[in-house]
Amino acid sequence: MKTIKGRLQLNNARWTSHTFRVFQGNSITLLALVFWACICGSAVYAADPAASPAPSAAPVESARSKNIELSKREEAVRKEEERLNALKVDIDAKIAEYEKILKQLDAVMAKLKEANTQRMANLVKTYESMPAENAAKDLESSDEELAATILSKMKSRKAGPVLAAMGQRKAAALTERMSKLLKNLPVK
């Protein structure tokens, strides 16, 4: 490409100098020829891609590809947001369901506790109504924890004779258990 350009410039220079000799007297003609040479030279310069770089399509293409990539990312983020919102709704529904179940369990536990308290009260009344010797025999042979609980819930004027009717060791052990139970009772 450079050799063609060099040849054209050399030919233009020869032709211009030859023409200049021919038309020495006529300045308008000379001016027209110089103008023509400039136009031809610029045409040769414009035809050379190395001399005048054409605007590159790379930045435009790069911007388009980035725009497409951003659009894809926005779409992916939007879909992920929709998925997360659906999960949030599902989780909120499950939490509400579990809270409902928990309330039901609390109600059942309260009923069981009430029933257990009622049974214990009935058992205490039964032992209070028994003669002290019979109650002492039964409580000596039963579980220490249960016996201590029953004795601690009995009225003191009824529990005293029952403890007196027991053996000393068993009465001491039950009294110790009863004191531990009283320490663990919640204060209102």
PDB file of C-alpha atoms in Angstrom:
ATOM      1  CA  MET A   1       0.000   0.000   0.000  1.00  0.00           C
ATOM      2  CA  LYS A   2       2.856   2.347   0.813  1.00  0.00           C
ATOM      3  CA  THR A   3       4.566   1.682  -2.517  1.00  0.00           C
ATOM      4  CA  ILE A   4       1.410   2.577  -4.448  1.00  0.00           C
ATOM      5  CA  LYS A   5       1.049   5.770  -2.460  1.00  0.00           C
ATOM      6  CA  GLY A   6       4.684   6.647  -3.054  1.00  0.00           C
ATOM      7  CA  ARG A   7       4.342   6.075  -6.806  1.00  0.00           C
ATOM      8  CA  LEU A   8       1.212   8.203  -7.014  1.00  0.00           C
ATOM      9  CA  GLN A   9       2.905  11.042  -5.157  1.00  0.00           C
ATOM     10  CA  LEU A  10       5.978  10.789  -7.400  1.00  0.00           C
ATOM     11  CA  ASN A  11       3.839  10.783 -10.556  1.00  0.00           C
ATOM     12  CA  ASN A  12       1.825  13.738  -9.274  1.00  0.00           C
ATOM     13  CA  ALA A  13       5.012  15.638  -8.517  1.00  0.00           C
ATOM     14  CA  ARG A  14       6.437  14.970 -12.029  1.00  0.00           C
ATOM     15  CA  TRP A  15       3.203  15.892 -13.725  1.00  0.00           C
ATOM     16  CA  THR A  16       2.837  19.048 -11.607  1.00  0.00           C
ATOM     17  CA  SER A  17       6.367  20.239 -12.291  1.00  0.00           C
ATOM     18  CA  HIS A  18       5.964  19.531 -16.032  1.00  0.00           C
ATOM     19  CA  THR A  19       2.628  21.301 -16.089  1.00  0.00           C
ATOM     20  CA  PHE A  20       4.114  24.199 -14.162  1.00  0.00           C
ATOM     21  CA  ARG A  21       6.672  24.744 -16.958  1.00  0.00           C
ATOM     22  CA  VAL A  22       4.013  24.626 -19.594  1.00  0.00           C
ATOM     23  CA  PHE A  23       1.694  27.043 -17.891  1.00  0.00           C
ATOM     24  CA  GLN A  24       4.183  29.483 -16.399  1.00  0.00           C
ATOM     25  CA  GLY A  25       2.484  32.557 -17.655  1.00  0.00           C
ATOM     26  CA  ASN A  26      -1.011  31.785 -16.666  1.00  0.00           C
ATOM     27  CA  SER A  27      -1.383  32.123 -12.864  1.00  0.00           C
ATOM     28  CA  ILE A  28      -5.077  31.148 -12.816  1.00  0.00           C
ATOM     29  CA  THR A  29      -4.328  27.953 -14.633  1.00  0.00           C
ATOM     30  CA  LEU A  30      -1.471  27.315 -12.271  1.00  0.00           C
ATOM     31  CA  LEU A  31      -3.692  27.914  -9.305  1.00  0.00           C
ATOM     32  CA  ALA A  32      -6.299  25.515 -10.714  1.00  0.00           C
ATOM     33  CA  LEU A  33      -3.626  22.872 -11.256  1.00  0.00           C
ATOM     34  CA  VAL A  34      -2.328  23.234  -7.688  1.00  0.00           C
ATOM     35  CA  PHE A  35      -5.876  22.958  -6.433  1.00  0.00           C
ATOM     36  CA  TRP A  36      -6.400  19.863  -8.583  1.00  0.00           C
ATOM     37  CA  ALA A  37      -3.184  18.331  -7.247  1.00  0.00           C
ATOM     38  CA  CYS A  38      -4.330  18.965  -3.690  1.00  0.00           C
ATOM     39  CA  ILE A  39      -7.648  17.269  -4.383  1.00  0.00           C
ATOM     40  CA  CYS A  40      -5.952  14.289  -5.999  1.00  0.00           C
ATOM     41  CA  GLY A  41      -3.471  14.055  -3.150  1.00  0.00           C
ATOM     42  CA  SER A  42      -6.204  14.140  -0.562  1.00  0.00           C
ATOM     43  CA  ALA A  43      -8.124  11.502  -2.515  1.00  0.00           C
ATOM     44  CA  VAL A  44      -5.061   9.281  -2.433  1.00  0.00           C
ATOM     45  CA  TYR A  45      -4.624   9.996   1.273  1.00  0.00           C
ATOM     46  CA  ALA A  46      -8.290   9.223   1.975  1.00  0.00           C
ATOM     47  CA  ALA A  47      -8.062   5.971   0.012  1.00  0.00           C
ATOM     48  CA  ASP A  48      -5.242   4.758   2.297  1.00  0.00           C
ATOM     49  CA  PRO A  49      -6.828   3.119   5.350  1.00  0.00           C
ATOM     50  CA  ALA A  50      -3.621   3.424   7.372  1.00  0.00           C
ATOM     51  CA  ALA A  51      -3.495   7.175   6.748  1.00  0.00           C
ATOM     52  CA  SER A  52      -7.045   7.946   7.912  1.00  0.00           C
ATOM     53  CA  PRO A  53      -8.396   5.400  10.347  1.00  0.00           C
ATOM     54  CA  ALA A  54     -12.097   4.657   9.911  1.00  0.00           C
ATOM     55  CA  PRO A  55     -14.248   4.878  12.997  1.00  0.00           C
ATOM     56  CA  SER A  56     -14.162   1.529  14.766  1.00  0.00           C
ATOM     57  CA  ALA A  57     -17.332  -0.456  15.324  1.00  0.00           C
ATOM     58  CA  ALA A  58     -15.771  -2.168  18.357  1.00  0.00           C
ATOM     59  CA  PRO A  59     -16.935   0.387  20.990  1.00  0.00           C
ATOM     60  CA  VAL A  60     -20.486   0.283  19.658  1.00  0.00           C
ATOM     61  CA  GLU A  61     -20.488  -3.511  19.577  1.00  0.00           C
ATOM     62  CA  SER A  62     -18.949  -3.626  23.049  1.00  0.00           C
ATOM     63  CA  ALA A  63     -21.654  -1.296  24.366  1.00  0.00           C
ATOM     64  CA  ARG A  64     -24.356  -3.469  22.777  1.00  0.00           C
ATOM     65  CA  SER A  65     -22.921  -6.643  24.287  1.00  0.00           C
ATOM     66  CA  LYS A  66     -22.666  -4.985  27.709  1.00  0.00           C
ATOM     67  CA  ASN A  67     -26.242  -3.765  27.385  1.00  0.00           C
ATOM     68  CA  ILE A  68     -27.391  -7.288  26.502  1.00  0.00           C
ATOM     69  CA  GLU A  69     -25.400  -8.709  29.419  1.00  0.00           C
ATOM     70  CA  LEU A  70     -26.901  -6.143  31.809  1.00  0.00           C
ATOM     71  CA  SER A  71     -30.388  -6.963  30.552  1.00  0.00           C
ATOM     72  CA  LYS A  72     -29.752 -10.658  31.173  1.00  0.00           C
ATOM     73  CA  ARG A  73     -28.463  -9.926  34.673  1.00  0.00           C
ATOM     74  CA  GLU A  74     -31.468  -7.720  35.443  1.00  0.00           C
ATOM     75  CA  GLU A  75     -33.761 -10.509  34.289  1.00  0.00           C
ATOM     76  CA  ALA A  76     -31.894 -13.048  36.444  1.00  0.00           C
ATOM     77  CA  VAL A  77     -32.090 -10.728  39.473  1.00  0.00           C
ATOM     78  CA  ARG A  78     -35.802 -10.158  38.858  1.00  0.00           C
ATOM     79  CA  LYS A  79     -36.451 -13.910  38.630  1.00  0.00           C
ATOM     80  CA  GLU A  80     -34.416 -14.531  41.794  1.00  0.00           C
ATOM     81  CA  GLU A  81     -36.370 -11.803  43.588  1.00  0.00           C
ATOM     82  CA  GLU A  82     -39.650 -13.408  42.511  1.00  0.00           C
ATOM     83  CA  ARG A  83     -38.399 -16.800  43.715  1.00  0.00           C
ATOM     84  CA  LEU A  84     -37.356 -15.336  47.072  1.00  0.00           C
ATOM     85  CA  ASN A  85     -40.697 -13.562  47.470  1.00  0.00           C
ATOM     86  CA  ALA A  86     -42.505 -16.848  46.781  1.00  0.00           C
ATOM     87  CA  LEU A  87     -40.302 -18.578  49.371  1.00  0.00           C
ATOM     88  CA  LYS A  88     -41.014 -15.791  51.869  1.00  0.00           C
ATOM     89  CA  VAL A  89     -44.757 -16.218  51.379  1.00  0.00           C
ATOM     90  CA  ASP A  90     -44.379 -19.990  51.812  1.00  0.00           C
ATOM     91  CA  ILE A  91     -42.255 -19.582  54.942  1.00  0.00           C
ATOM     92  CA  ASP A  92     -44.699 -17.052  56.422  1.00  0.00           C
ATOM     93  CA  ALA A  93     -47.560 -19.499  55.806  1.00  0.00           C
ATOM     94  CA  LYS A  94     -45.633 -22.311  57.494  1.00  0.00           C
ATOM     95  CA  ILE A  95     -44.762 -20.083  60.445  1.00  0.00           C
ATOM     96  CA  ALA A  96     -48.433 -19.183  60.859  1.00  0.00           C
ATOM     97  CA  GLU A  97     -49.346 -22.884  60.679  1.00  0.00           C
ATOM     98  CA  TYR A  98     -46.688 -23.811  63.257  1.00  0.00           C
ATOM     99  CA  GLU A  99     -47.798 -21.008  65.571  1.00  0.00           C
ATOM    100  CA  LYS A 100     -51.359 -22.326  65.337  1.00  0.00           C
ATOM    101  CA  ILE A 101     -50.121 -25.846  66.185  1.00  0.00           C
ATOM    102  CA  LEU A 102     -48.072 -24.439  69.063  1.00  0.00           C
ATOM    103  CA  LYS A 103     -51.133 -22.699  70.476  1.00  0.00           C
ATOM    104  CA  GLN A 104     -53.061 -25.963  70.236  1.00  0.00           C
ATOM    105  CA  LEU A 105     -50.232 -27.801  72.017  1.00  0.00           C
ATOM    106  CA  ASP A 106     -50.137 -25.138  74.720  1.00  0.00           C
ATOM    107  CA  ALA A 107     -53.887 -25.563  75.225  1.00  0.00           C
ATOM    108  CA  VAL A 108     -53.522 -29.351  75.449  1.00  0.00           C
ATOM    109  CA  MET A 109     -50.575 -29.002  77.864  1.00  0.00           C
ATOM    110  CA  ALA A 110     -52.593 -26.614  80.028  1.00  0.00           C
ATOM    111  CA  LYS A 111     -55.467 -29.121  80.103  1.00  0.00           C
ATOM    112  CA  LEU A 112     -53.065 -31.941  80.995  1.00  0.00           C
ATOM    113  CA  LYS A 113     -51.478 -29.851  83.726  1.00  0.00           C
ATOM    114  CA  GLU A 114     -54.904 -28.976  85.085  1.00  0.00           C
ATOM    115  CA  ALA A 115     -55.941 -32.638  85.004  1.00  0.00           C
ATOM    116  CA  ASN A 116     -52.687 -33.655  86.707  1.00  0.00           C
ATOM    117  CA  THR A 117     -53.175 -30.990  89.370  1.00  0.00           C
ATOM    118  CA  GLN A 118     -56.744 -32.181  89.922  1.00  0.00           C
ATOM    119  CA  ARG A 119     -55.617 -35.819  90.240  1.00  0.00           C
ATOM    120  CA  MET A 120     -52.933 -34.823  92.743  1.00  0.00           C
ATOM    121  CA  ALA A 121     -55.473 -32.834  94.751  1.00  0.00           C
ATOM    122  CA  ASN A 122     -57.798 -35.848  94.818  1.00  0.00           C
ATOM    123  CA  LEU A 123     -54.925 -38.115  95.904  1.00  0.00           C
ATOM    124  CA  VAL A 124     -53.982 -35.702  98.694  1.00  0.00           C
ATOM    125  CA  LYS A 125     -57.616 -35.605  99.894  1.00  0.00           C
ATOM    126  CA  THR A 126     -57.693 -39.393  99.863  1.00  0.00           C
ATOM    127  CA  TYR A 127     -54.579 -39.664 102.056  1.00  0.00           C
ATOM    128  CA  GLU A 128     -55.880 -36.912 104.360  1.00  0.00           C
ATOM    129  CA  SER A 129     -59.106 -38.830 104.909  1.00  0.00           C
ATOM    130  CA  MET A 130     -57.286 -42.102 105.747  1.00  0.00           C
ATOM    131  CA  PRO A 131     -56.213 -43.008 109.284  1.00  0.00           C
ATOM    132  CA  ALA A 132     -52.607 -41.857 109.922  1.00  0.00           C
ATOM    133  CA  GLU A 133     -51.250 -45.425 110.362  1.00  0.00           C
ATOM    134  CA  ASN A 134     -52.707 -46.662 107.060  1.00  0.00           C
ATOM    135  CA  ALA A 135     -51.524 -43.542 105.171  1.00  0.00           C
ATOM    136  CA  ALA A 136     -48.047 -43.938 106.694  1.00  0.00           C
ATOM    137  CA  LYS A 137     -47.824 -47.589 105.555  1.00  0.00           C
ATOM    138  CA  ASP A 138     -48.881 -46.726 101.996  1.00  0.00           C
ATOM    139  CA  LEU A 139     -46.548 -43.715 101.703  1.00  0.00           C
ATOM    140  CA  GLU A 140     -43.578 -45.678 103.129  1.00  0.00           C
ATOM    141  CA  SER A 141     -43.924 -48.283 100.403  1.00  0.00           C
ATOM    142  CA  SER A 142     -44.519 -45.782  97.546  1.00  0.00           C
ATOM    143  CA  ASP A 143     -41.987 -43.738  95.555  1.00  0.00           C
ATOM    144  CA  GLU A 144     -40.176 -41.149  97.700  1.00  0.00           C
ATOM    145  CA  GLU A 145     -40.819 -38.325  95.243  1.00  0.00           C
ATOM    146  CA  LEU A 146     -44.545 -39.044  95.117  1.00  0.00           C
ATOM    147  CA  ALA A 147     -44.791 -39.516  98.896  1.00  0.00           C
ATOM    148  CA  ALA A 148     -42.953 -36.211  99.512  1.00  0.00           C
ATOM    149  CA  THR A 149     -45.230 -34.413  97.043  1.00  0.00           C
ATOM    150  CA  ILE A 150     -48.377 -35.811  98.692  1.00  0.00           C
ATOM    151  CA  LEU A 151     -47.162 -34.972 102.201  1.00  0.00           C
ATOM    152  CA  SER A 152     -46.143 -31.444 101.178  1.00  0.00           C
ATOM    153  CA  LYS A 153     -49.633 -30.774  99.783  1.00  0.00           C
ATOM    154  CA  MET A 154     -51.441 -32.226 102.796  1.00  0.00           C
ATOM    155  CA  LYS A 155     -52.628 -29.947 105.570  1.00  0.00           C
ATOM    156  CA  SER A 156     -49.982 -29.824 108.305  1.00  0.00           C
ATOM    157  CA  ARG A 157     -52.280 -31.121 111.062  1.00  0.00           C
ATOM    158  CA  LYS A 158     -52.961 -34.213 108.888  1.00  0.00           C
ATOM    159  CA  ALA A 159     -49.361 -34.688 107.606  1.00  0.00           C
ATOM    160  CA  GLY A 160     -47.842 -34.577 111.135  1.00  0.00           C
ATOM    161  CA  PRO A 161     -49.566 -37.735 112.437  1.00  0.00           C
ATOM    162  CA  VAL A 162     -48.758 -39.576 109.178  1.00  0.00           C
ATOM    163  CA  LEU A 163     -45.032 -38.727 109.501  1.00  0.00           C
ATOM    164  CA  ALA A 164     -45.144 -39.722 113.205  1.00  0.00           C
ATOM    165  CA  ALA A 165     -46.570 -43.130 112.272  1.00  0.00           C
ATOM    166  CA  MET A 166     -43.615 -43.810 109.903  1.00  0.00           C
ATOM    167  CA  GLY A 167     -40.196 -45.118 110.781  1.00  0.00           C
ATOM    168  CA  GLN A 168     -37.621 -42.462 111.746  1.00  0.00           C
ATOM    169  CA  ARG A 169     -35.369 -42.938 108.707  1.00  0.00           C
ATOM    170  CA  LYS A 170     -38.213 -42.856 106.205  1.00  0.00           C
ATOM    171  CA  ALA A 171     -39.767 -39.803 107.873  1.00  0.00           C
ATOM    172  CA  ALA A 172     -36.382 -38.001 107.831  1.00  0.00           C
ATOM    173  CA  ALA A 173     -35.832 -38.833 104.141  1.00  0.00           C
ATOM    174  CA  LEU A 174     -39.343 -37.665 103.207  1.00  0.00           C
ATOM    175  CA  THR A 175     -38.946 -34.468 105.232  1.00  0.00           C
ATOM    176  CA  GLU A 176     -35.684 -33.726 103.410  1.00  0.00           C
ATOM    177  CA  ARG A 177     -37.391 -34.323 100.049  1.00  0.00           C
ATOM    178  CA  MET A 178     -40.286 -32.106 101.042  1.00  0.00           C
ATOM    179  CA  SER A 179     -37.885 -29.259 101.892  1.00  0.00           C
ATOM    180  CA  LYS A 180     -36.229 -29.582  98.448  1.00  0.00           C
ATOM    181  CA  LEU A 181     -39.653 -29.514  96.809  1.00  0.00           C
ATOM    182  CA  LEU A 182     -40.572 -26.351  98.710  1.00  0.00           C
ATOM    183  CA  LYS A 183     -37.344 -24.662  97.578  1.00  0.00           C
ATOM    184  CA  ASN A 184     -38.155 -25.399  93.930  1.00  0.00           C
ATOM    185  CA  LEU A 185     -41.733 -24.079  94.112  1.00  0.00           C
ATOM    186  CA  PRO A 186     -42.256 -20.859  92.194  1.00  0.00           C
ATOM    187  CA  VAL A 187     -43.064 -17.850  94.362  1.00  0.00           C
ATOM    188  CA  LYS A 188     -46.111 -15.849  93.301  1.00  0.00           C
TER     189      LYS A 188
END
